[in-house]
Amino acid sequence: MARYFRRLVCFLTIEEAMLCLAIVVVLLLSFSVTGEFHLGRAGRIGNFFALICSCSLLVVGLHDVYHADEELPTMTLAKQILWRSISVLRDWLPLYFALSLYSYLYGLVSLLNPVDCDDLLLAADRALFGETPAVLMQSWVSPWLTEVLSFCYLSMMVFPPALLLCVHWKCDRESFHRVTVGLMVICLLGYCGYVLVPAVGPQVYMQAKFNVPLTGGLLSKIGHDIIEQGRNPRDCFPSMHVAVPFLMLLYSWVYWRPFLFVGFPLFVGIFISTMYLRYHYIVDLFAGMILAVAVFYGGVYLQKWWLLKQSACRLREE
């Protein structure tokens, strides 16, 4: 048994190992509260992630085919393209499944921890600002601003694949895996936060406080439909809408700084939109940024630990 375990460690990347562990944990938790092994349902957010990742894989595949060595014999070239395609799929798919796991947690959070913590989060906001910013921002409401901030809110979903494409082309594979490891870790820790500190957010918890409707155009309606039909009802703390793009900005500072010219303005818009659209308390956003900084520095050590573990397993196999 130990030998098979060592071989598994040697074969799997740390992203794949974390994903497998996360799926097993979710299945066991699901069985403990429902008596069934299942992953809930895949909402529209999961389907949207699938579309984005599929487009990213297509772009990567076309890029690699275009830059393949045309002087090689046809069969050798075909094998090279096939092997590269499998390698790219293996690099990207764990991240897709980790992001999609968000949708599969639907309904499970409230079963694992039925006590909502909105009162605590709201109290923290009021201690800092006198009132949660979502209520204070009602004076800002206008159709054009709702439309702009809805676009910003949705743009969070393209942050990870956009930076990964840049790192894939401009940097080495080790750098690419450092970003994917960070994304995997921050997603899984964020899901843990949903269970430990479940909250429905100002839009639901403080519905009576909002007397100005958020009216917008087509984009805001599409965004509202995607979010409301696909989000987990208790996904406030920490704010992954802030944590993930902030982590991407930290990685872009290290690996490809031109990304900041587009990424930073969008991040500011995302930060404001989470409160303006009444999805988050401001303490959720602070928690997301702190989590991103911790993962940015801690992810490197986690990846190094796994590589050392793999080296030790390979030595024992020899």
C-alpha positions as protocol buffer text, in pm:
chain_id: "A"
residue {
  index: 1
  type: MET
  ca { x: 0 y: 0 z: 0 }
}
residue {
  index: 2
  type: ALA
  ca { x: 281 y: 240 z: 89 }
}
residue {
  index: 3
  type: ARG
  ca { x: 444 y: 173 z: -247 }
}
residue {
  index: 4
  type: TYR
  ca { x: 126 y: 258 z: -438 }
}
residue {
  index: 5
  type: PHE
  ca { x: 90 y: 574 z: -231 }
}
residue {
  index: 6
  type: ARG
  ca { x: 446 y: 681 z: -318 }
}
residue {
  index: 7
  type: ARG
  ca { x: 378 y: 620 z: -686 }
}
residue {
  index: 8
  type: LEU
  ca { x: 63 y: 829 z: -664 }
}
residue {
  index: 9
  type: VAL
  ca { x: 257 y: 1114 z: -501 }
}
residue {
  index: 10
  type: CYS
  ca { x: 519 y: 1094 z: -775 }
}
residue {
  index: 11
  type: PHE
  ca { x: 255 y: 1104 z: -1047 }
}
residue {
  index: 12
  type: LEU
  ca { x: 21 y: 1376 z: -921 }
}
residue {
  index: 13
  type: THR
  ca { x: 88 y: 1748 z: -924 }
}
residue {
  index: 14
  type: ILE
  ca { x: 1 y: 1931 z: -605 }
}
residue {
  index: 15
  type: GLU
  ca { x: -300 y: 2087 z: -780 }
}
residue {
  index: 16
  type: GLU
  ca { x: -435 y: 1742 z: -865 }
}
residue {
  index: 17
  type: ALA
  ca { x: -368 y: 1616 z: -513 }
}
residue {
  index: 18
  type: MET
  ca { x: -552 y: 1912 z: -356 }
}
residue {
  index: 19
  type: LEU
  ca { x: -846 y: 1868 z: -594 }
}
residue {
  index: 20
  type: CYS
  ca { x: -878 y: 1497 z: -517 }
}
residue {
  index: 21
  type: LEU
  ca { x: -863 y: 1566 z: -143 }
}
residue {
  index: 22
  type: ALA
  ca { x: -1122 y: 1844 z: -173 }
}
residue {
  index: 23
  type: ILE
  ca { x: -1364 y: 1623 z: -368 }
}
residue {
  index: 24
  type: VAL
  ca { x: -1328 y: 1342 z: -113 }
}
residue {
  index: 25
  type: VAL
  ca { x: -1388 y: 1584 z: 176 }
}
residue {
  index: 26
  type: VAL
  ca { x: -1696 y: 1735 z: 9 }
}
residue {
  index: 27
  type: LEU
  ca { x: -1839 y: 1390 z: -65 }
}
residue {
  index: 28
  type: LEU
  ca { x: -1784 y: 1277 z: 294 }
}
residue {
  index: 29
  type: LEU
  ca { x: -1937 y: 1595 z: 433 }
}
residue {
  index: 30
  type: SER
  ca { x: -2231 y: 1556 z: 197 }
}
residue {
  index: 31
  type: PHE
  ca { x: -2283 y: 1198 z: 311 }
}
residue {
  index: 32
  type: SER
  ca { x: -2260 y: 1300 z: 677 }
}
residue {
  index: 33
  type: VAL
  ca { x: -2546 y: 1552 z: 647 }
}
residue {
  index: 34
  type: THR
  ca { x: -2763 y: 1405 z: 369 }
}
residue {
  index: 35
  type: GLY
  ca { x: -2684 y: 1033 z: 374 }
}
residue {
  index: 36
  type: GLU
  ca { x: -2585 y: 1046 z: 6 }
}
residue {
  index: 37
  type: PHE
  ca { x: -2261 y: 1090 z: -184 }
}
residue {
  index: 38
  type: HIS
  ca { x: -2323 y: 1380 z: -420 }
}
residue {
  index: 39
  type: LEU
  ca { x: -2182 y: 1719 z: -516 }
}
residue {
  index: 40
  type: GLY
  ca { x: -2502 y: 1918 z: -526 }
}
residue {
  index: 41
  type: ARG
  ca { x: -2575 y: 2089 z: -857 }
}
residue {
  index: 42
  type: ALA
  ca { x: -2370 y: 2276 z: -1112 }
}
residue {
  index: 43
  type: GLY
  ca { x: -2517 y: 2624 z: -1145 }
}
residue {
  index: 44
  type: ARG
  ca { x: -2472 y: 2879 z: -1417 }
}
residue {
  index: 45
  type: ILE
  ca { x: -2153 y: 3009 z: -1260 }
}
residue {
  index: 46
  type: GLY
  ca { x: -1997 y: 2665 z: -1306 }
}
residue {
  index: 47
  type: ASN
  ca { x: -2115 y: 2658 z: -1668 }
}
residue {
  index: 48
  type: PHE
  ca { x: -1972 y: 3008 z: -1724 }
}
residue {
  index: 49
  type: PHE
  ca { x: -1636 y: 2897 z: -1584 }
}
residue {
  index: 50
  type: ALA
  ca { x: -1651 y: 2595 z: -1816 }
}
residue {
  index: 51
  type: LEU
  ca { x: -1702 y: 2824 z: -2117 }
}
residue {
  index: 52
  type: ILE
  ca { x: -1415 y: 3053 z: -2016 }
}
residue {
  index: 53
  type: CYS
  ca { x: -1175 y: 2764 z: -1952 }
}
residue {
  index: 54
  type: SER
  ca { x: -1275 y: 2593 z: -2279 }
}
residue {
  index: 55
  type: CYS
  ca { x: -1199 y: 2912 z: -2473 }
}
residue {
  index: 56
  type: SER
  ca { x: -866 y: 2946 z: -2290 }
}
residue {
  index: 57
  type: LEU
  ca { x: -772 y: 2588 z: -2376 }
}
residue {
  index: 58
  type: LEU
  ca { x: -862 y: 2648 z: -2741 }
}
residue {
  index: 59
  type: VAL
  ca { x: -642 y: 2958 z: -2752 }
}
residue {
  index: 60
  type: VAL
  ca { x: -353 y: 2772 z: -2587 }
}
residue {
  index: 61
  type: GLY
  ca { x: -394 y: 2478 z: -2825 }
}
residue {
  index: 62
  type: LEU
  ca { x: -396 y: 2697 z: -3136 }
}
residue {
  index: 63
  type: HIS
  ca { x: -92 y: 2887 z: -3006 }
}
residue {
  index: 64
  type: ASP
  ca { x: 104 y: 2564 z: -2951 }
}
residue {
  index: 65
  type: VAL
  ca { x: 7 y: 2417 z: -3288 }
}
residue {
  index: 66
  type: TYR
  ca { x: 113 y: 2738 z: -3464 }
}
residue {
  index: 67
  type: HIS
  ca { x: 453 y: 2734 z: -3295 }
}
residue {
  index: 68
  type: ALA
  ca { x: 514 y: 2361 z: -3339 }
}
residue {
  index: 69
  type: ASP
  ca { x: 830 y: 2255 z: -3522 }
}
residue {
  index: 70
  type: GLU
  ca { x: 718 y: 2221 z: -3885 }
}
residue {
  index: 71
  type: GLU
  ca { x: 1046 y: 2055 z: -3989 }
}
residue {
  index: 72
  type: LEU
  ca { x: 961 y: 1738 z: -3796 }
}
residue {
  index: 73
  type: PRO
  ca { x: 805 y: 1443 z: -3980 }
}
residue {
  index: 74
  type: THR
  ca { x: 424 y: 1451 z: -3984 }
}
residue {
  index: 75
  type: MET
  ca { x: 381 y: 1161 z: -3740 }
}
residue {
  index: 76
  type: THR
  ca { x: 633 y: 1305 z: -3497 }
}
residue {
  index: 77
  type: LEU
  ca { x: 463 y: 1645 z: -3521 }
}
residue {
  index: 78
  type: ALA
  ca { x: 125 y: 1485 z: -3456 }
}
residue {
  index: 79
  type: LYS
  ca { x: 261 y: 1308 z: -3149 }
}
residue {
  index: 80
  type: GLN
  ca { x: 413 y: 1632 z: -3027 }
}
residue {
  index: 81
  type: ILE
  ca { x: 83 y: 1816 z: -3062 }
}
residue {
  index: 82
  type: LEU
  ca { x: -107 y: 1532 z: -2890 }
}
residue {
  index: 83
  type: TRP
  ca { x: 136 y: 1515 z: -2601 }
}
residue {
  index: 84
  type: ARG
  ca { x: 133 y: 1892 z: -2560 }
}
residue {
  index: 85
  type: SER
  ca { x: -248 y: 1896 z: -2566 }
}
residue {
  index: 86
  type: ILE
  ca { x: -263 y: 1636 z: -2290 }
}
residue {
  index: 87
  type: SER
  ca { x: -9 y: 1833 z: -2089 }
}
residue {
  index: 88
  type: VAL
  ca { x: -209 y: 2156 z: -2126 }
}
residue {
  index: 89
  type: LEU
  ca { x: -531 y: 1982 z: -2025 }
}
residue {
  index: 90
  type: ARG
  ca { x: -361 y: 1842 z: -1718 }
}
residue {
  index: 91
  type: ASP
  ca { x: -233 y: 2189 z: -1626 }
}
residue {
  index: 92
  type: TRP
  ca { x: -569 y: 2364 z: -1665 }
}
residue {
  index: 93
  type: LEU
  ca { x: -842 y: 2115 z: -1572 }
}
residue {
  index: 94
  type: PRO
  ca { x: -770 y: 2090 z: -1195 }
}
residue {
  index: 95
  type: LEU
  ca { x: -817 y: 2465 z: -1171 }
}
residue {
  index: 96
  type: TYR
  ca { x: -1144 y: 2450 z: -1362 }
}
residue {
  index: 97
  type: PHE
  ca { x: -1281 y: 2178 z: -1135 }
}
residue {
  index: 98
  type: ALA
  ca { x: -1168 y: 2367 z: -825 }
}
residue {
  index: 99
  type: LEU
  ca { x: -1352 y: 2679 z: -943 }
}
residue {
  index: 100
  type: SER
  ca { x: -1657 y: 2475 z: -1040 }
}
residue {
  index: 101
  type: LEU
  ca { x: -1663 y: 2312 z: -698 }
}
residue {
  index: 102
  type: TYR
  ca { x: -1812 y: 2641 z: -580 }
}
residue {
  index: 103
  type: SER
  ca { x: -2138 y: 2564 z: -760 }
}
residue {
  index: 104
  type: TYR
  ca { x: -2142 y: 2204 z: -640 }
}
residue {
  index: 105
  type: LEU
  ca { x: -2137 y: 2326 z: -279 }
}
residue {
  index: 106
  type: TYR
  ca { x: -2484 y: 2471 z: -335 }
}
residue {
  index: 107
  type: GLY
  ca { x: -2703 y: 2410 z: -29 }
}
residue {
  index: 108
  type: LEU
  ca { x: -2433 y: 2216 z: 154 }
}
residue {
  index: 109
  type: VAL
  ca { x: -2305 y: 2515 z: 352 }
}
residue {
  index: 110
  type: SER
  ca { x: -2635 y: 2573 z: 531 }
}
residue {
  index: 111
  type: LEU
  ca { x: -2655 y: 2205 z: 623 }
}
residue {
  index: 112
  type: LEU
  ca { x: -2304 y: 2196 z: 766 }
}
residue {
  index: 113
  type: ASN
  ca { x: -2339 y: 2522 z: 959 }
}
residue {
  index: 114
  type: PRO
  ca { x: -2699 y: 2649 z: 983 }
}
residue {
  index: 115
  type: VAL
  ca { x: -2615 y: 2956 z: 1197 }
}
residue {
  index: 116
  type: ASP
  ca { x: -2568 y: 3266 z: 978 }
}
residue {
  index: 117
  type: CYS
  ca { x: -2312 y: 3525 z: 1088 }
}
residue {
  index: 118
  type: ASP
  ca { x: -2453 y: 3832 z: 915 }
}
residue {
  index: 119
  type: ASP
  ca { x: -2514 y: 4004 z: 1248 }
}
residue {
  index: 120
  type: LEU
  ca { x: -2144 y: 3979 z: 1335 }
}
residue {
  index: 121
  type: LEU
  ca { x: -2028 y: 4102 z: 994 }
}
residue {
  index: 122
  type: LEU
  ca { x: -2275 y: 4388 z: 998 }
}
residue {
  index: 123
  type: ALA
  ca { x: -2166 y: 4485 z: 1350 }
}
residue {
  index: 124
  type: ALA
  ca { x: -1804 y: 4498 z: 1231 }
}
residue {
  index: 125
  type: ASP
  ca { x: -1901 y: 4723 z: 938 }
}
residue {
  index: 126
  type: ARG
  ca { x: -2095 y: 4954 z: 1165 }
}
residue {
  index: 127
  type: ALA
  ca { x: -1807 y: 4971 z: 1410 }
}
residue {
  index: 128
  type: LEU
  ca { x: -1580 y: 5084 z: 1126 }
}
residue {
  index: 129
  type: PHE
  ca { x: -1811 y: 5312 z: 923 }
}
residue {
  index: 130
  type: GLY
  ca { x: -2129 y: 5361 z: 1124 }
}
residue {
  index: 131
  type: GLU
  ca { x: -2319 y: 5160 z: 862 }
}
residue {
  index: 132
  type: THR
  ca { x: -2232 y: 4899 z: 602 }
}
residue {
  index: 133
  type: PRO
  ca { x: -2123 y: 5067 z: 275 }
}
residue {
  index: 134
  type: ALA
  ca { x: -2395 y: 4889 z: 77 }
}
residue {
  index: 135
  type: VAL
  ca { x: -2654 y: 5104 z: 254 }
}
residue {
  index: 136
  type: LEU
  ca { x: -2446 y: 5423 z: 234 }
}
residue {
  index: 137
  type: MET
  ca { x: -2399 y: 5379 z: -142 }
}
residue {
  index: 138
  type: GLN
  ca { x: -2771 y: 5409 z: -214 }
}
residue {
  index: 139
  type: SER
  ca { x: -2714 y: 5779 z: -287 }
}
residue {
  index: 140
  type: TRP
  ca { x: -2485 y: 5674 z: -573 }
}
residue {
  index: 141
  type: VAL
  ca { x: -2741 y: 5458 z: -753 }
}
residue {
  index: 142
  type: SER
  ca { x: -2797 y: 5534 z: -1120 }
}
residue {
  index: 143
  type: PRO
  ca { x: -2867 y: 5310 z: -1422 }
}
residue {
  index: 144
  type: TRP
  ca { x: -2535 y: 5382 z: -1593 }
}
residue {
  index: 145
  type: LEU
  ca { x: -2329 y: 5317 z: -1276 }
}
residue {
  index: 146
  type: THR
  ca { x: -2519 y: 4994 z: -1212 }
}
residue {
  index: 147
  type: GLU
  ca { x: -2437 y: 4883 z: -1565 }
}
residue {
  index: 148
  type: VAL
  ca { x: -2066 y: 4969 z: -1535 }
}
residue {
  index: 149
  type: LEU
  ca { x: -2025 y: 4802 z: -1196 }
}
residue {
  index: 150
  type: SER
  ca { x: -2217 y: 4494 z: -1312 }
}
residue {
  index: 151
  type: PHE
  ca { x: -1959 y: 4460 z: -1588 }
}
residue {
  index: 152
  type: CYS
  ca { x: -1680 y: 4494 z: -1332 }
}
residue {
  index: 153
  type: TYR
  ca { x: -1841 y: 4237 z: -1104 }
}
residue {
  index: 154
  type: LEU
  ca { x: -1865 y: 3982 z: -1387 }
}
residue {
  index: 155
  type: SER
  ca { x: -1509 y: 4053 z: -1505 }
}
residue {
  index: 156
  type: MET
  ca { x: -1374 y: 3875 z: -1195 }
}
residue {
  index: 157
  type: MET
  ca { x: -1444 y: 3545 z: -1372 }
}
residue {
  index: 158
  type: VAL
  ca { x: -1196 y: 3619 z: -1651 }
}
residue {
  index: 159
  type: PHE
  ca { x: -913 y: 3732 z: -1421 }
}
residue {
  index: 160
  type: PRO
  ca { x: -766 y: 3383 z: -1356 }
}
residue {
  index: 161
  type: PRO
  ca { x: -767 y: 3255 z: -1719 }
}
residue {
  index: 162
  type: ALA
  ca { x: -650 y: 3593 z: -1852 }
}
residue {
  index: 163
  type: LEU
  ca { x: -341 y: 3602 z: -1629 }
}
residue {
  index: 164
  type: LEU
  ca { x: -275 y: 3231 z: -1678 }
}
residue {
  index: 165
  type: LEU
  ca { x: -271 y: 3280 z: -2055 }
}
residue {
  index: 166
  type: CYS
  ca { x: -20 y: 3563 z: -2015 }
}
residue {
  index: 167
  type: VAL
  ca { x: 202 y: 3357 z: -1783 }
}
residue {
  index: 168
  type: HIS
  ca { x: 169 y: 3054 z: -2012 }
}
residue {
  index: 169
  type: TRP
  ca { x: 309 y: 3252 z: -2304 }
}
residue {
  index: 170
  type: LYS
  ca { x: 555 y: 3486 z: -2134 }
}
residue {
  index: 171
  type: CYS
  ca { x: 701 y: 3274 z: -1851 }
}
residue {
  index: 172
  type: ASP
  ca { x: 812 y: 2920 z: -1778 }
}
residue {
  index: 173
  type: ARG
  ca { x: 597 y: 2629 z: -1666 }
}
residue {
  index: 174
  type: GLU
  ca { x: 713 y: 2657 z: -1305 }
}
residue {
  index: 175
  type: SER
  ca { x: 575 y: 3011 z: -1287 }
}
residue {
  index: 176
  type: PHE
  ca { x: 249 y: 2892 z: -1439 }
}
residue {
  index: 177
  type: HIS
  ca { x: 216 y: 2624 z: -1172 }
}
residue {
  index: 178
  type: ARG
  ca { x: 289 y: 2872 z: -894 }
}
residue {
  index: 179
  type: VAL
  ca { x: -11 y: 3075 z: -1007 }
}
residue {
  index: 180
  type: THR
  ca { x: -237 y: 2770 z: -1038 }
}
residue {
  index: 181
  type: VAL
  ca { x: -130 y: 2643 z: -694 }
}
residue {
  index: 182
  type: GLY
  ca { x: -217 y: 2981 z: -545 }
}
residue {
  index: 183
  type: LEU
  ca { x: -555 y: 2979 z: -716 }
}
residue {
  index: 184
  type: MET
  ca { x: -631 y: 2628 z: -594 }
}
residue {
  index: 185
  type: VAL
  ca { x: -537 y: 2715 z: -236 }
}
residue {
  index: 186
  type: ILE
  ca { x: -733 y: 3039 z: -224 }
}
residue {
  index: 187
  type: CYS
  ca { x: -1043 y: 2874 z: -369 }
}
residue {
  index: 188
  type: LEU
  ca { x: -1036 y: 2586 z: -121 }
}
residue {
  index: 189
  type: LEU
  ca { x: -968 y: 2817 z: 175 }
}
residue {
  index: 190
  type: GLY
  ca { x: -1249 y: 3043 z: 58 }
}
residue {
  index: 191
  type: TYR
  ca { x: -1491 y: 2750 z: 55 }
}
residue {
  index: 192
  type: CYS
  ca { x: -1383 y: 2670 z: 411 }
}
residue {
  index: 193
  type: GLY
  ca { x: -1462 y: 3030 z: 504 }
}
residue {
  index: 194
  type: TYR
  ca { x: -1815 y: 2992 z: 365 }
}
residue {
  index: 195
  type: VAL
  ca { x: -1872 y: 2698 z: 599 }
}
residue {
  index: 196
  type: LEU
  ca { x: -1709 y: 2853 z: 907 }
}
residue {
  index: 197
  type: VAL
  ca { x: -1869 y: 3198 z: 863 }
}
residue {
  index: 198
  type: PRO
  ca { x: -2189 y: 3153 z: 659 }
}
residue {
  index: 199
  type: ALA
  ca { x: -2364 y: 3475 z: 562 }
}
residue {
  index: 200
  type: VAL
  ca { x: -2630 y: 3569 z: 307 }
}
residue {
  index: 201
  type: GLY
  ca { x: -2507 y: 3926 z: 254 }
}
residue {
  index: 202
  type: PRO
  ca { x: -2667 y: 4272 z: 284 }
}
residue {
  index: 203
  type: GLN
  ca { x: -2898 y: 4220 z: -16 }
}
residue {
  index: 204
  type: VAL
  ca { x: -3093 y: 3951 z: 173 }
}
residue {
  index: 205
  type: TYR
  ca { x: -3016 y: 4019 z: 540 }
}
residue {
  index: 206
  type: MET
  ca { x: -3090 y: 4394 z: 519 }
}
residue {
  index: 207
  type: GLN
  ca { x: -3352 y: 4394 z: 246 }
}
residue {
  index: 208
  type: ALA
  ca { x: -3574 y: 4644 z: 431 }
}
residue {
  index: 209
  type: LYS
  ca { x: -3288 y: 4898 z: 441 }
}
residue {
  index: 210
  type: PHE
  ca { x: -3268 y: 4927 z: 62 }
}
residue {
  index: 211
  type: ASN
  ca { x: -3534 y: 5164 z: -72 }
}
residue {
  index: 212
  type: VAL
  ca { x: -3354 y: 5251 z: -399 }
}
residue {
  index: 213
  type: PRO
  ca { x: -3375 y: 4975 z: -664 }
}
residue {
  index: 214
  type: LEU
  ca { x: -3068 y: 4886 z: -870 }
}
residue {
  index: 215
  type: THR
  ca { x: -3198 y: 4947 z: -1221 }
}
residue {
  index: 216
  type: GLY
  ca { x: -2964 y: 4907 z: -1514 }
}
residue {
  index: 217
  type: GLY
  ca { x: -2944 y: 4782 z: -1870 }
}
residue {
  index: 218
  type: LEU
  ca { x: -2900 y: 4449 z: -2044 }
}
residue {
  index: 219
  type: LEU
  ca { x: -2562 y: 4372 z: -1889 }
}
residue {
  index: 220
  type: SER
  ca { x: -2684 y: 4421 z: -1533 }
}
residue {
  index: 221
  type: LYS
  ca { x: -2982 y: 4194 z: -1602 }
}
residue {
  index: 222
  type: ILE
  ca { x: -2757 y: 3923 z: -1746 }
}
residue {
  index: 223
  type: GLY
  ca { x: -2519 y: 3954 z: -1452 }
}
residue {
  index: 224
  type: HIS
  ca { x: -2803 y: 3942 z: -1202 }
}
residue {
  index: 225
  type: ASP
  ca { x: -2942 y: 3629 z: -1366 }
}
residue {
  index: 226
  type: ILE
  ca { x: -2605 y: 3451 z: -1370 }
}
residue {
  index: 227
  type: ILE
  ca { x: -2527 y: 3541 z: -1009 }
}
residue {
  index: 228
  type: GLU
  ca { x: -2869 y: 3476 z: -860 }
}
residue {
  index: 229
  type: GLN
  ca { x: -2917 y: 3146 z: -1043 }
}
residue {
  index: 230
  type: GLY
  ca { x: -2570 y: 3014 z: -979 }
}
residue {
  index: 231
  type: ARG
  ca { x: -2430 y: 3157 z: -654 }
}
residue {
  index: 232
  type: ASN
  ca { x: -2420 y: 2977 z: -326 }
}
residue {
  index: 233
  type: PRO
  ca { x: -2671 y: 3148 z: -92 }
}
residue {
  index: 234
  type: ARG
  ca { x: -2403 y: 3183 z: 180 }
}
residue {
  index: 235
  type: ASP
  ca { x: -2083 y: 3287 z: 8 }
}
residue {
  index: 236
  type: CYS
  ca { x: -1992 y: 3621 z: 165 }
}
residue {
  index: 237
  type: PHE
  ca { x: -1695 y: 3564 z: 396 }
}
residue {
  index: 238
  type: PRO
  ca { x: -1431 y: 3593 z: 267 }
}
residue {
  index: 239
  type: SER
  ca { x: -1513 y: 3774 z: -56 }
}
residue {
  index: 240
  type: MET
  ca { x: -1368 y: 3559 z: -332 }
}
residue {
  index: 241
  type: HIS
  ca { x: -1468 y: 3829 z: -578 }
}
residue {
  index: 242
  type: VAL
  ca { x: -1197 y: 4043 z: -417 }
}
residue {
  index: 243
  type: ALA
  ca { x: -956 y: 3769 z: -305 }
}
residue {
  index: 244
  type: VAL
  ca { x: -906 y: 3604 z: -646 }
}
residue {
  index: 245
  type: PRO
  ca { x: -842 y: 3917 z: -860 }
}
residue {
  index: 246
  type: PHE
  ca { x: -623 y: 4068 z: -586 }
}
residue {
  index: 247
  type: LEU
  ca { x: -414 y: 3750 z: -584 }
}
residue {
  index: 248
  type: MET
  ca { x: -390 y: 3774 z: -963 }
}
residue {
  index: 249
  type: LEU
  ca { x: -261 y: 4131 z: -931 }
}
residue {
  index: 250
  type: LEU
  ca { x: 6 y: 4016 z: -686 }
}
residue {
  index: 251
  type: TYR
  ca { x: 116 y: 3742 z: -925 }
}
residue {
  index: 252
  type: SER
  ca { x: 110 y: 3979 z: -1222 }
}
residue {
  index: 253
  type: TRP
  ca { x: 347 y: 4214 z: -1037 }
}
residue {
  index: 254
  type: VAL
  ca { x: 597 y: 3926 z: -1026 }
}
residue {
  index: 255
  type: TYR
  ca { x: 541 y: 3753 z: -1359 }
}
residue {
  index: 256
  type: TRP
  ca { x: 390 y: 3999 z: -1611 }
}
residue {
  index: 257
  type: ARG
  ca { x: 341 y: 4359 z: -1503 }
}
residue {
  index: 258
  type: PRO
  ca { x: 162 y: 4486 z: -1818 }
}
residue {
  index: 259
  type: PHE
  ca { x: -139 y: 4291 z: -1689 }
}
residue {
  index: 260
  type: LEU
  ca { x: -170 y: 4555 z: -1415 }
}
residue {
  index: 261
  type: PHE
  ca { x: -269 y: 4828 z: -1663 }
}
residue {
  index: 262
  type: VAL
  ca { x: -601 y: 4653 z: -1728 }
}
residue {
  index: 263
  type: GLY
  ca { x: -624 y: 4445 z: -1412 }
}
residue {
  index: 264
  type: PHE
  ca { x: -589 y: 4716 z: -1150 }
}
residue {
  index: 265
  type: PRO
  ca { x: -870 y: 4946 z: -1277 }
}
residue {
  index: 266
  type: LEU
  ca { x: -1097 y: 4644 z: -1307 }
}
residue {
  index: 267
  type: PHE
  ca { x: -1006 y: 4536 z: -954 }
}
residue {
  index: 268
  type: VAL
  ca { x: -1104 y: 4879 z: -820 }
}
residue {
  index: 269
  type: GLY
  ca { x: -1435 y: 4845 z: -1001 }
}
residue {
  index: 270
  type: ILE
  ca { x: -1484 y: 4494 z: -860 }
}
residue {
  index: 271
  type: PHE
  ca { x: -1405 y: 4614 z: -508 }
}
residue {
  index: 272
  type: ILE
  ca { x: -1669 y: 4889 z: -530 }
}
residue {
  index: 273
  type: SER
  ca { x: -1924 y: 4672 z: -712 }
}
residue {
  index: 274
  type: THR
  ca { x: -1932 y: 4405 z: -441 }
}
residue {
  index: 275
  type: MET
  ca { x: -2074 y: 4665 z: -200 }
}
residue {
  index: 276
  type: TYR
  ca { x: -2271 y: 4875 z: -449 }
}
residue {
  index: 277
  type: LEU
  ca { x: -2456 y: 4565 z: -578 }
}
residue {
  index: 278
  type: ARG
  ca { x: -2523 y: 4470 z: -212 }
}
residue {
  index: 279
  type: TYR
  ca { x: -2352 y: 4132 z: -216 }
}
residue {
  index: 280
  type: HIS
  ca { x: -2087 y: 4194 z: 52 }
}
residue {
  index: 281
  type: TYR
  ca { x: -1999 y: 4366 z: 376 }
}
residue {
  index: 282
  type: ILE
  ca { x: -1671 y: 4554 z: 369 }
}
residue {
  index: 283
  type: VAL
  ca { x: -1513 y: 4320 z: 624 }
}
residue {
  index: 284
  type: ASP
  ca { x: -1562 y: 4042 z: 365 }
}
residue {
  index: 285
  type: LEU
  ca { x: -1342 y: 4240 z: 127 }
}
residue {
  index: 286
  type: PHE
  ca { x: -1070 y: 4301 z: 386 }
}
residue {
  index: 287
  type: ALA
  ca { x: -1071 y: 3929 z: 470 }
}
residue {
  index: 288
  type: GLY
  ca { x: -1038 y: 3845 z: 101 }
}
residue {
  index: 289
  type: MET
  ca { x: -737 y: 4073 z: 56 }
}
residue {
  index: 290
  type: ILE
  ca { x: -566 y: 3936 z: 368 }
}
residue {
  index: 291
  type: LEU
  ca { x: -629 y: 3583 z: 245 }
}
residue {
  index: 292
  type: ALA
  ca { x: -480 y: 3670 z: -96 }
}
residue {
  index: 293
  type: VAL
  ca { x: -160 y: 3805 z: 62 }
}
residue {
  index: 294
  type: ALA
  ca { x: -128 y: 3496 z: 284 }
}
residue {
  index: 295
  type: VAL
  ca { x: -173 y: 3262 z: -14 }
}
residue {
  index: 296
  type: PHE
  ca { x: 68 y: 3463 z: -229 }
}
residue {
  index: 297
  type: TYR
  ca { x: 350 y: 3408 z: 20 }
}
residue {
  index: 298
  type: GLY
  ca { x: 244 y: 3068 z: 153 }
}
residue {
  index: 299
  type: GLY
  ca { x: 177 y: 2906 z: -185 }
}
residue {
  index: 300
  type: VAL
  ca { x: 547 y: 2905 z: -275 }
}
residue {
  index: 301
  type: TYR
  ca { x: 635 y: 2706 z: 36 }
}
residue {
  index: 302
  type: LEU
  ca { x: 351 y: 2463 z: -26 }
}
residue {
  index: 303
  type: GLN
  ca { x: 470 y: 2395 z: -380 }
}
residue {
  index: 304
  type: LYS
  ca { x: 829 y: 2348 z: -263 }
}
residue {
  index: 305
  type: TRP
  ca { x: 712 y: 2108 z: 10 }
}
residue {
  index: 306
  type: TRP
  ca { x: 529 y: 1895 z: -247 }
}
residue {
  index: 307
  type: LEU
  ca { x: 828 y: 1887 z: -482 }
}
residue {
  index: 308
  type: LEU
  ca { x: 1051 y: 1774 z: -194 }
}
residue {
  index: 309
  type: LYS
  ca { x: 793 y: 1508 z: -108 }
}
residue {
  index: 310
  type: GLN
  ca { x: 797 y: 1387 z: -468 }
}
residue {
  index: 311
  type: SER
  ca { x: 1178 y: 1376 z: -473 }
}
residue {
  index: 312
  type: ALA
  ca { x: 1183 y: 1170 z: -154 }
}
residue {
  index: 313
  type: CYS
  ca { x: 924 y: 927 z: -296 }
}
residue {
  index: 314
  type: ARG
  ca { x: 1123 y: 886 z: -620 }
}
residue {
  index: 315
  type: LEU
  ca { x: 1440 y: 812 z: -424 }
}
residue {
  index: 316
  type: ARG
  ca { x: 1262 y: 542 z: -225 }
}
residue {
  index: 317
  type: GLU
  ca { x: 1122 y: 393 z: -544 }
}
residue {
  index: 318
  type: GLU
  ca { x: 1473 y: 367 z: -685 }
}
